[in-house]
Amino acid sequence: MVDWDVYLVTQASLSAGRTTEEIVADAIDGGVGVVQLREKDRTARERYELGQRVRELTRKAGVTFVVNDRVDLAQALDADGVHLGDDDLPVSVARDLLGEDAIIGRSVSTVEDAEAAEAAGADYLGVGAVFATGSKDDIDDDEYAVGTDRVAAIAEAVDIPFVGIGGITAENATEVVEAGADGVAVITAITQADDPDIATADLATAVKRGRQRK
């Protein structure tokens, strides 16, 4: 059973001089449920070597581990799954390569894309950007700050779990979950925090508050 409450997306360049391993270890202490290896500015080899260390941390803690974009890296790292975007392999192809037990996620920003991803066999969705964010430089206008109304519309349209992503903090996570998300995915709310473990726990508290308000 995957704990979707708090989903960390790693990025060392946004980690205030700390290593991804340090951030992940702290997030685990704070109760993170999923860790996604992103690290888009690194080579495949570098991501693989870092991924080995992160995989060990998550395996010991029983935390779900997925790889951003790269099905081959997910296979090589024995990850629990992969998270795919518009420019990555189709969900059906990833499923053929990784098998029925793999967890396959898909980034979406519209109801139509959410429905299509569910129909293609995605296990979960990343919906966003919910709010304005500075952590991605490849978001087009249609994907930028879709808001909680879109979150609510997607919650009505699909049956698979999804996390809201984009500009989410402990201050606004409650409203994202109240709108229908199963959890929140973040980069900087954890990676740039003075105490990533406390930041993770604060996000988890905000998520639980949102669930109580549904």
XYZ file of N, CA and C in Angstrom:
642
model
N 0.843 -1.191 0.000
C 0.000 0.000 0.000
C 0.886 1.252 0.000
N 0.676 2.108 -0.975
C 1.489 3.318 -1.077
C 0.891 4.421 -0.211
N 1.753 5.093 0.510
C 1.364 6.255 1.312
C 1.584 7.494 0.449
N 0.495 8.067 -0.062
C 0.598 9.193 -0.975
C 0.663 10.551 -0.273
N 0.572 10.588 1.031
C 0.423 11.866 1.729
C 1.491 12.887 1.333
N 2.747 12.516 1.484
C 3.848 13.426 1.153
C 4.802 12.716 0.196
N 4.987 13.312 -0.964
C 5.738 12.726 -2.072
C 6.881 13.695 -2.382
N 8.113 13.265 -2.130
C 9.282 14.105 -2.356
C 9.862 13.852 -3.738
N 10.072 14.930 -4.480
C 10.783 14.877 -5.759
C 12.170 15.462 -5.531
N 13.207 14.686 -5.764
C 14.561 15.130 -5.413
C 15.165 16.038 -6.483
N 16.000 16.949 -6.036
C 16.754 17.813 -6.937
C 17.865 18.479 -6.141
N 19.092 17.965 -6.287
C 20.210 18.459 -5.485
C 20.468 19.944 -5.705
N 20.241 20.426 -6.928
C 20.513 21.835 -7.217
C 19.556 22.771 -6.486
N 18.482 22.231 -5.917
C 17.523 23.026 -5.149
C 17.539 22.647 -3.665
N 18.659 22.082 -3.214
C 18.721 21.545 -1.851
C 19.623 22.321 -0.910
N 19.839 23.591 -1.205
C 20.583 24.493 -0.305
C 21.948 23.936 0.089
N 22.642 23.369 -0.901
C 23.989 22.883 -0.673
C 24.101 21.521 -0.034
N 22.974 20.908 0.249
C 22.980 19.571 0.859
C 22.834 18.500 -0.210
N 23.263 17.296 0.108
C 23.149 16.209 -0.858
C 21.724 15.661 -0.885
N 21.397 15.040 -1.997
C 20.086 14.402 -2.096
C 19.932 13.304 -1.054
N 21.001 12.579 -0.775
C 20.925 11.526 0.240
C 20.571 12.104 1.609
N 21.158 13.261 1.953
C 20.841 13.913 3.227
C 19.371 14.317 3.274
N 18.896 14.907 2.185
C 17.497 15.341 2.131
C 16.562 14.150 2.258
N 16.837 13.091 1.524
C 15.980 11.898 1.562
C 15.971 11.283 2.957
N 17.129 11.183 3.573
C 17.193 10.608 4.920
C 16.369 11.431 5.907
N 16.463 12.746 5.809
C 15.680 13.611 6.693
C 14.187 13.482 6.406
N 13.835 13.423 5.122
C 12.424 13.294 4.748
C 11.848 11.971 5.249
N 12.647 10.940 5.199
C 12.211 9.645 5.741
C 11.941 9.771 7.231
N 12.836 10.455 7.936
C 12.624 10.684 9.374
C 11.331 11.454 9.624
N 10.974 12.336 8.678
C 9.762 13.133 8.824
C 8.493 12.436 8.381
N 8.628 11.238 7.819
C 7.456 10.461 7.450
C 7.055 10.520 5.989
N 7.993 10.804 5.083
C 7.676 10.839 3.663
C 7.168 9.475 3.190
N 6.234 9.479 2.228
C 5.662 8.225 1.743
C 6.233 7.737 0.432
N 6.621 8.689 -0.435
C 7.161 8.365 -1.758
C 8.348 9.276 -2.035
N 9.394 8.703 -2.631
C 10.534 9.497 -3.088
C 10.695 9.255 -4.584
N 10.708 10.353 -5.339
C 10.946 10.276 -6.779
C 12.323 10.850 -7.090
N 13.140 10.069 -7.763
C 14.471 10.523 -8.181
C 14.317 11.353 -9.450
N 14.595 12.655 -9.343
C 14.484 13.555 -10.501
C 15.868 13.877 -11.042
N 16.538 14.866 -10.462
C 17.934 15.186 -10.793
C 18.135 15.371 -12.299
N 17.332 16.232 -12.900
C 17.347 16.364 -14.358
C 18.648 16.923 -14.916
N 19.447 17.565 -14.092
C 20.684 18.159 -14.592
C 21.867 17.193 -14.533
N 21.605 15.934 -14.194
C 22.686 14.949 -14.097
C 22.637 13.964 -15.253
N 23.785 13.352 -15.540
C 23.832 12.329 -16.579
C 23.124 11.066 -16.094
N 22.838 10.181 -17.031
C 22.206 8.913 -16.667
C 23.095 8.130 -15.703
N 24.375 8.163 -15.926
C 25.312 7.452 -15.049
C 25.277 8.035 -13.640
N 25.296 9.355 -13.560
C 25.255 10.007 -12.248
C 23.940 9.722 -11.527
N 22.853 9.754 -12.273
C 21.555 9.451 -11.665
C 21.496 8.006 -11.192
N 22.110 7.127 -11.960
C 22.127 5.717 -11.562
C 22.894 5.529 -10.252
N 24.067 6.137 -10.167
C 24.888 5.975 -8.958
C 24.212 6.609 -7.746
N 23.623 7.788 -7.930
C 22.870 8.409 -6.844
C 21.643 7.575 -6.513
N 20.979 7.091 -7.544
C 19.782 6.284 -7.347
C 20.042 5.031 -6.536
N 21.213 4.441 -6.697
C 21.556 3.258 -5.898
C 21.550 3.588 -4.408
N 22.098 4.755 -4.079
C 22.169 5.137 -2.671
C 20.778 5.504 -2.130
N 20.001 6.204 -2.947
C 18.654 6.561 -2.522
C 17.774 5.316 -2.418
N 17.962 4.394 -3.343
C 17.176 3.149 -3.309
C 17.434 2.390 -2.016
N 18.663 2.383 -1.581
C 19.004 1.683 -0.342
C 18.304 2.333 0.852
N 18.300 3.654 0.883
C 17.633 4.367 1.974
C 16.136 4.070 1.994
N 15.508 4.134 0.831
C 14.060 3.921 0.775
C 13.699 2.477 1.053
N 14.516 1.566 0.577
C 14.220 0.144 0.819
C 14.255 -0.164 2.310
N 15.269 0.338 2.993
C 15.387 0.092 4.433
C 14.205 0.667 5.203
N 13.680 1.794 4.719
C 12.594 2.483 5.424
C 11.213 2.025 4.981
N 11.149 1.211 3.929
C 9.849 0.795 3.414
C 9.106 1.910 2.707
N 9.863 2.842 2.117
C 9.287 3.980 1.408
C 9.273 3.689 -0.093
N 8.189 4.016 -0.758
C 8.070 3.798 -2.195
C 9.072 4.658 -2.953
N 9.739 4.048 -3.948
C 10.777 4.727 -4.717
C 10.449 4.643 -6.201
N 10.322 5.812 -6.837
C 10.071 5.851 -8.273
C 11.104 6.744 -8.938
N 11.284 6.524 -10.231
C 12.254 7.284 -11.022
C 11.513 8.180 -11.995
N 11.944 9.407 -12.097
C 11.338 10.355 -13.023
C 11.767 10.047 -14.460
N 10.815 9.932 -15.360
C 11.035 9.865 -16.809
C 11.620 8.549 -17.327
N 12.653 8.043 -16.691
C 13.504 7.023 -17.304
C 13.125 5.605 -16.890
N 12.495 4.886 -17.806
C 12.123 3.496 -17.543
C 13.369 2.631 -17.386
N 14.403 2.916 -18.170
C 15.621 2.109 -18.082
C 16.276 2.243 -16.716
N 16.287 3.465 -16.164
C 16.856 3.652 -14.836
C 15.992 2.984 -13.766
N 14.694 3.045 -13.943
C 13.804 2.364 -12.998
C 14.101 0.874 -12.972
N 14.326 0.299 -14.148
C 14.673 -1.123 -14.218
C 16.019 -1.391 -13.559
N 17.011 -0.580 -13.892
C 18.372 -0.804 -13.396
C 18.453 -0.666 -11.883
N 17.614 0.209 -11.317
C 17.653 0.470 -9.880
C 16.676 -0.392 -9.093
N 15.951 -1.261 -9.787
C 14.921 -2.068 -9.131
C 13.963 -1.167 -8.359
N 13.585 -0.054 -9.008
C 12.655 0.888 -8.396
C 11.265 0.281 -8.327
N 10.428 0.879 -7.487
C 9.043 0.432 -7.410
C 8.252 0.866 -8.634
N 8.751 1.884 -9.332
C 8.039 2.335 -10.505
C 8.694 3.521 -11.166
N 7.932 4.173 -12.053
C 8.425 5.289 -12.844
C 7.325 6.332 -12.951
N 7.738 7.597 -13.067
C 6.774 8.673 -13.273
C 7.044 9.300 -14.633
N 6.019 9.353 -15.485
C 6.173 9.737 -16.878
C 5.520 11.077 -17.186
N 6.144 11.820 -18.111
C 5.585 13.064 -18.598
C 5.204 12.951 -20.055
N 4.835 14.076 -20.648
C 4.371 14.081 -22.034
C 5.418 13.595 -23.024
N 6.687 13.829 -22.732
C 7.751 13.494 -23.676
C 8.380 12.127 -23.423
N 7.839 11.394 -22.472
C 8.403 10.091 -22.116
C 7.656 8.956 -22.812
N 8.070 7.736 -22.548
C 7.396 6.588 -23.131
C 5.931 6.557 -22.711
N 5.046 6.042 -23.574
C 3.639 5.887 -23.179
C 3.501 4.950 -21.984
N 2.442 5.143 -21.236
C 2.179 4.298 -20.070
C 2.147 2.823 -20.461
N 1.520 2.502 -21.567
C 1.389 1.102 -21.979
C 2.738 0.460 -22.269
N 3.648 1.221 -22.855
C 4.983 0.692 -23.145
C 5.763 0.491 -21.846
N 5.676 1.460 -20.948
C 6.341 1.327 -19.648
C 5.812 0.107 -18.909
N 4.531 -0.128 -19.010
C 3.928 -1.293 -18.354
C 4.508 -2.587 -18.925
N 4.616 -2.650 -20.248
C 5.182 -3.850 -20.885
C 6.606 -4.096 -20.418
N 7.366 -3.030 -20.250
C 8.771 -3.162 -19.870
C 8.956 -3.454 -18.384
N 8.142 -2.831 -17.549
C 8.333 -2.940 -16.100
C 7.473 -4.010 -15.450
N 6.414 -4.411 -16.106
C 5.575 -5.479 -15.549
C 4.372 -4.960 -14.787
N 3.483 -5.871 -14.473
C 2.214 -5.514 -13.845
C 2.374 -4.998 -12.422
N 3.457 -5.384 -11.750
C 3.628 -4.973 -10.356
C 4.200 -3.570 -10.208
N 4.717 -3.013 -11.289
C 5.325 -1.692 -11.221
C 4.268 -0.613 -10.988
N 4.670 0.447 -10.290
C 3.811 1.604 -10.079
C 4.152 2.632 -11.152
N 3.181 2.953 -11.988
C 3.432 3.880 -13.091
C 2.582 5.125 -12.916
N 3.267 6.258 -12.829
C 2.585 7.539 -12.669
C 2.652 8.356 -13.932
N 1.763 9.322 -14.032
C 1.707 10.176 -15.231
C 1.412 11.612 -14.804
N 2.173 12.554 -15.345
C 1.916 13.969 -15.099
C 0.794 14.451 -16.009
N -0.186 15.133 -15.428
C -1.302 15.674 -16.201
C -1.677 17.044 -15.664
N -2.369 17.815 -16.510
C -2.827 19.133 -16.071
C -4.277 19.399 -16.442
N -4.901 18.472 -17.178
C -6.295 18.649 -17.582
C -7.105 17.406 -17.241
N -8.405 17.571 -17.202
C -9.293 16.433 -16.953
C -9.148 15.402 -18.064
N -9.056 15.881 -19.298
C -8.947 14.967 -20.436
C -7.685 14.117 -20.356
N -6.573 14.753 -20.010
C -5.322 14.008 -19.884
C -5.380 13.026 -18.719
N -6.033 13.425 -17.651
C -6.174 12.535 -16.493
C -6.978 11.296 -16.862
N -8.075 11.495 -17.558
C -8.908 10.367 -17.976
C -8.156 9.454 -18.934
N -7.382 10.051 -19.842
C -6.613 9.262 -20.800
C -5.530 8.450 -20.102
N -4.864 9.053 -19.122
C -3.813 8.336 -18.388
C -4.395 7.169 -17.608
N -5.543 7.387 -16.989
C -6.190 6.290 -16.263
C -6.574 5.179 -17.222
N -7.124 5.528 -18.368
C -7.526 4.522 -19.355
C -6.325 3.754 -19.894
N -5.166 4.426 -19.955
C -3.949 3.776 -20.461
C -3.317 2.842 -19.434
N -3.789 2.902 -18.187
C -3.277 2.002 -17.168
C -2.366 2.619 -16.139
N -2.338 3.952 -16.063
C -1.534 4.597 -15.014
C -2.083 4.233 -13.642
N -1.181 4.069 -12.682
C -1.578 3.736 -11.310
C -1.865 4.984 -10.479
N -1.248 6.102 -10.851
C -1.472 7.356 -10.126
C -1.120 8.513 -11.038
N -1.508 9.703 -10.628
C -1.255 10.906 -11.399
C -0.542 11.953 -10.549
N 0.226 12.791 -11.209
C 0.732 14.018 -10.620
C 0.030 15.166 -11.312
N -0.749 15.926 -10.598
C -1.590 16.970 -11.181
C -1.008 18.341 -10.868
N -0.771 19.130 -11.909
C -0.245 20.458 -11.662
C 0.259 21.122 -12.926
N 0.905 22.234 -12.752
C 1.233 22.835 -11.471
C -0.004 23.459 -10.832
N -0.246 23.104 -9.558
C -1.421 23.629 -8.878
C -1.265 25.126 -8.630
N -0.101 25.506 -8.132
C 0.196 26.914 -7.891
C 1.462 27.282 -8.664
N 1.771 28.554 -8.719
C 2.983 29.012 -9.393
C 4.204 28.386 -8.739
N 5.168 27.989 -9.560
C 6.363 27.329 -9.039
C 7.592 27.776 -9.807
N 8.714 27.832 -9.112
C 9.963 28.193 -9.778
C 10.889 27.025 -9.981
N 10.426 25.812 -9.697
C 11.335 24.666 -9.729
C 11.369 23.961 -11.070
N 10.445 24.347 -11.988
C 10.458 23.745 -13.316
C 10.603 24.848 -14.354
N 11.462 24.606 -15.321
C 11.664 25.606 -16.364
C 11.076 25.163 -17.692
N 10.288 24.080 -17.676
C 9.774 23.536 -18.929
C 8.257 23.409 -18.910
N 7.600 24.238 -18.099
C 6.142 24.201 -18.017
C 5.567 25.185 -19.028
N 4.624 24.738 -19.862
C 3.991 25.672 -20.777
C 2.790 26.323 -20.097
N 2.220 27.318 -20.758
C 1.185 28.132 -20.128
C -0.025 27.315 -19.693
N -0.369 26.271 -20.474
C -1.545 25.470 -20.150
C -1.369 24.684 -18.859
N -0.130 24.456 -18.476
C 0.138 23.653 -17.291
C 0.429 24.506 -16.060
N 0.415 25.800 -16.228
C 0.906 26.662 -15.156
C -0.227 27.101 -14.246
N -0.110 26.781 -12.956
C -1.065 27.224 -11.946
C -2.499 26.883 -12.320
N -2.789 25.582 -12.358
C -4.139 25.144 -12.747
C -5.159 25.381 -11.640
N -4.694 25.503 -10.399
C -5.587 25.840 -9.298
C -6.333 24.658 -8.710
N -6.965 24.901 -7.566
C -7.656 23.814 -6.867
C -8.975 23.434 -7.527
N -9.556 24.330 -8.335
C -10.765 23.943 -9.062
C -10.467 22.807 -10.039
N -9.312 22.857 -10.683
C -8.910 21.780 -11.592
C -8.644 20.497 -10.807
N -8.053 20.635 -9.650
C -7.839 19.472 -8.788
C -9.174 18.802 -8.476
N -10.168 19.599 -8.140
C -11.491 19.063 -7.816
C -12.123 18.391 -9.023
N -11.961 18.978 -10.202
C -12.535 18.403 -11.418
C -11.889 17.060 -11.751
N -10.589 16.970 -11.562
C -9.899 15.706 -11.828
C -10.296 14.652 -10.798
N -10.477 15.067 -9.554
C -10.922 14.124 -8.519
C -12.279 13.522 -8.878
N -13.139 14.314 -9.498
C -14.450 13.822 -9.922
C -14.342 12.872 -11.107
N -13.309 13.061 -11.929
C -13.220 12.356 -13.209
C -12.505 11.013 -13.147
N -11.608 10.824 -12.184
C -10.807 9.591 -12.157
C -10.947 8.873 -10.820
N -10.623 7.590 -10.848
C -10.701 6.768 -9.643
C -9.334 6.420 -9.070
N -8.263 6.658 -9.843
C -6.932 6.336 -9.340
C -6.424 7.475 -8.456
N -5.507 7.183 -7.538
C -4.993 8.238 -6.663
C -4.182 9.274 -7.428
N -4.117 10.482 -6.889
C -3.253 11.487 -7.493
C -2.752 12.450 -6.428
N -1.575 13.008 -6.733
C -0.976 14.020 -5.861
C -0.952 15.340 -6.603
N -1.199 16.414 -5.874
C -1.040 17.742 -6.434
C 0.419 18.137 -6.361
N 0.897 18.838 -7.381
C 2.292 19.269 -7.396
C 2.376 20.674 -7.977
N 3.347 21.430 -7.519
C 3.581 22.757 -8.058
C 3.256 23.853 -7.062
N 4.285 24.429 -6.469
C 4.091 25.547 -5.560
C 3.424 25.180 -4.248
N 3.480 23.918 -3.874
C 2.766 23.467 -2.672
C 3.661 23.598 -1.440
N 3.061 24.101 -0.373
C 3.740 24.283 0.906
C 2.836 23.744 2.008
N 3.346 23.748 3.229
C 2.521 23.334 4.363
C 1.342 24.279 4.561
N 1.473 25.507 4.060
C 0.408 26.501 4.220
C -0.759 26.272 3.259
N -0.492 25.713 2.077
C -1.588 25.518 1.119
C -1.905 24.058 0.808
N -1.164 23.130 1.397
C -1.396 21.714 1.115
C -2.791 21.268 1.537
N -3.295 21.825 2.620
C -4.612 21.429 3.117
C -5.689 21.653 2.059
N -5.654 22.808 1.399
C -6.693 23.100 0.421
C -6.586 22.215 -0.816
N -5.380 21.760 -1.139
C -5.189 20.862 -2.284
C -5.838 19.505 -2.008
N -5.630 19.007 -0.804
C -6.222 17.720 -0.427
C -7.722 17.851 -0.213
N -8.136 18.954 0.368
C -9.566 19.197 0.556
C -10.285 19.224 -0.791
N -9.595 19.695 -1.826
C -10.182 19.747 -3.168
C -10.286 18.375 -3.814
N -9.529 17.396 -3.291
C -9.664 16.053 -3.835
C -8.388 15.265 -4.035
N -7.221 15.911 -3.898
C -5.964 15.186 -4.059
C -5.753 14.205 -2.911
N -5.035 13.124 -3.192
C -4.726 12.133 -2.164
C -3.489 12.493 -1.361
N -2.715 13.417 -1.887
C -1.505 13.850 -1.212
C -0.871 14.980 -1.987
N 0.326 15.380 -1.581
C 1.030 16.473 -2.242
C 2.455 16.061 -2.569
N 2.904 16.491 -3.739
C 4.278 16.255 -4.164
C 5.018 17.583 -4.160
N 6.213 17.579 -3.619
C 6.971 18.828 -3.469
C 8.436 18.615 -3.781
N 9.066 19.687 -4.164
C 10.530 19.727 -4.222
C 11.010 20.668 -3.124
N 10.905 21.967 -3.383
C 11.558 22.947 -2.509
C 10.958 23.050 -1.123
N 9.696 22.704 -0.956
C 9.105 22.771 0.392
C 9.848 21.872 1.369
N 10.522 20.852 0.834
C 11.361 19.988 1.671
C 12.845 20.271 1.429
N 13.260 20.333 0.160
C 14.698 20.408 -0.116
C 15.334 21.704 0.357
N 14.568 22.793 0.387
C 15.137 24.067 0.810
C 14.799 24.425 2.255
N 14.103 23.548 2.940
C 13.745 23.814 4.333
C 14.973 23.727 5.230
N 14.982 24.524 6.291
C 16.070 24.442 7.261
C 16.134 23.056 7.882
N 14.964 22.489 8.155
C 14.878 21.153 8.734
C 13.930 20.311 7.869
N 14.467 19.591 6.882
C 13.610 18.830 5.976
C 12.709 17.815 6.679
N 13.175 17.279 7.812
C 12.334 16.317 8.528
C 11.098 16.997 9.109
N 11.293 18.173 9.690
C 10.158 18.917 10.237
C 9.240 19.385 9.113
N 9.823 19.838 8.014
C 9.017 20.291 6.872
C 8.156 19.147 6.343
N 8.705 17.952 6.290
C 7.950 16.787 5.832
C 6.794 16.488 6.775
N 7.078 16.518 8.064
C 6.031 16.260 9.055
C 4.940 17.322 9.001
N 5.315 18.575 8.768
C 4.331 19.654 8.669
C 3.430 19.456 7.451
N 4.005 19.021 6.353
C 3.208 18.734 5.164
C 2.236 17.596 5.430
N 2.709 16.559 6.111
C 1.839 15.421 6.428
C 0.669 15.854 7.302
N 0.935 16.726 8.247
C -0.136 17.248 9.108
C -1.152 18.035 8.290
N -0.660 18.856 7.349
C -1.552 19.637 6.500
C -2.410 18.740 5.616
N -1.823 17.663 5.120
C -2.570 16.711 4.287
C -3.684 16.054 5.097
N -3.351 15.630 6.285
C -4.362 14.990 7.142
C -5.487 15.964 7.468
N -5.146 17.227 7.665
C -6.173 18.234 7.937
C -7.104 18.376 6.721
N -6.521 18.367 5.536
C -7.340 18.473 4.341
C -8.256 17.287 4.167
N -7.779 16.116 4.518
C -8.597 14.901 4.401
C -9.785 14.950 5.371
N -9.537 15.498 6.543
C -10.615 15.611 7.532
C -11.686 16.585 7.094
N -11.321 17.549 6.238
C -12.270 18.571 5.807
C -13.066 18.163 4.566
N -12.713 17.052 3.956
C -13.417 16.626 2.728
C -14.881 16.328 3.033
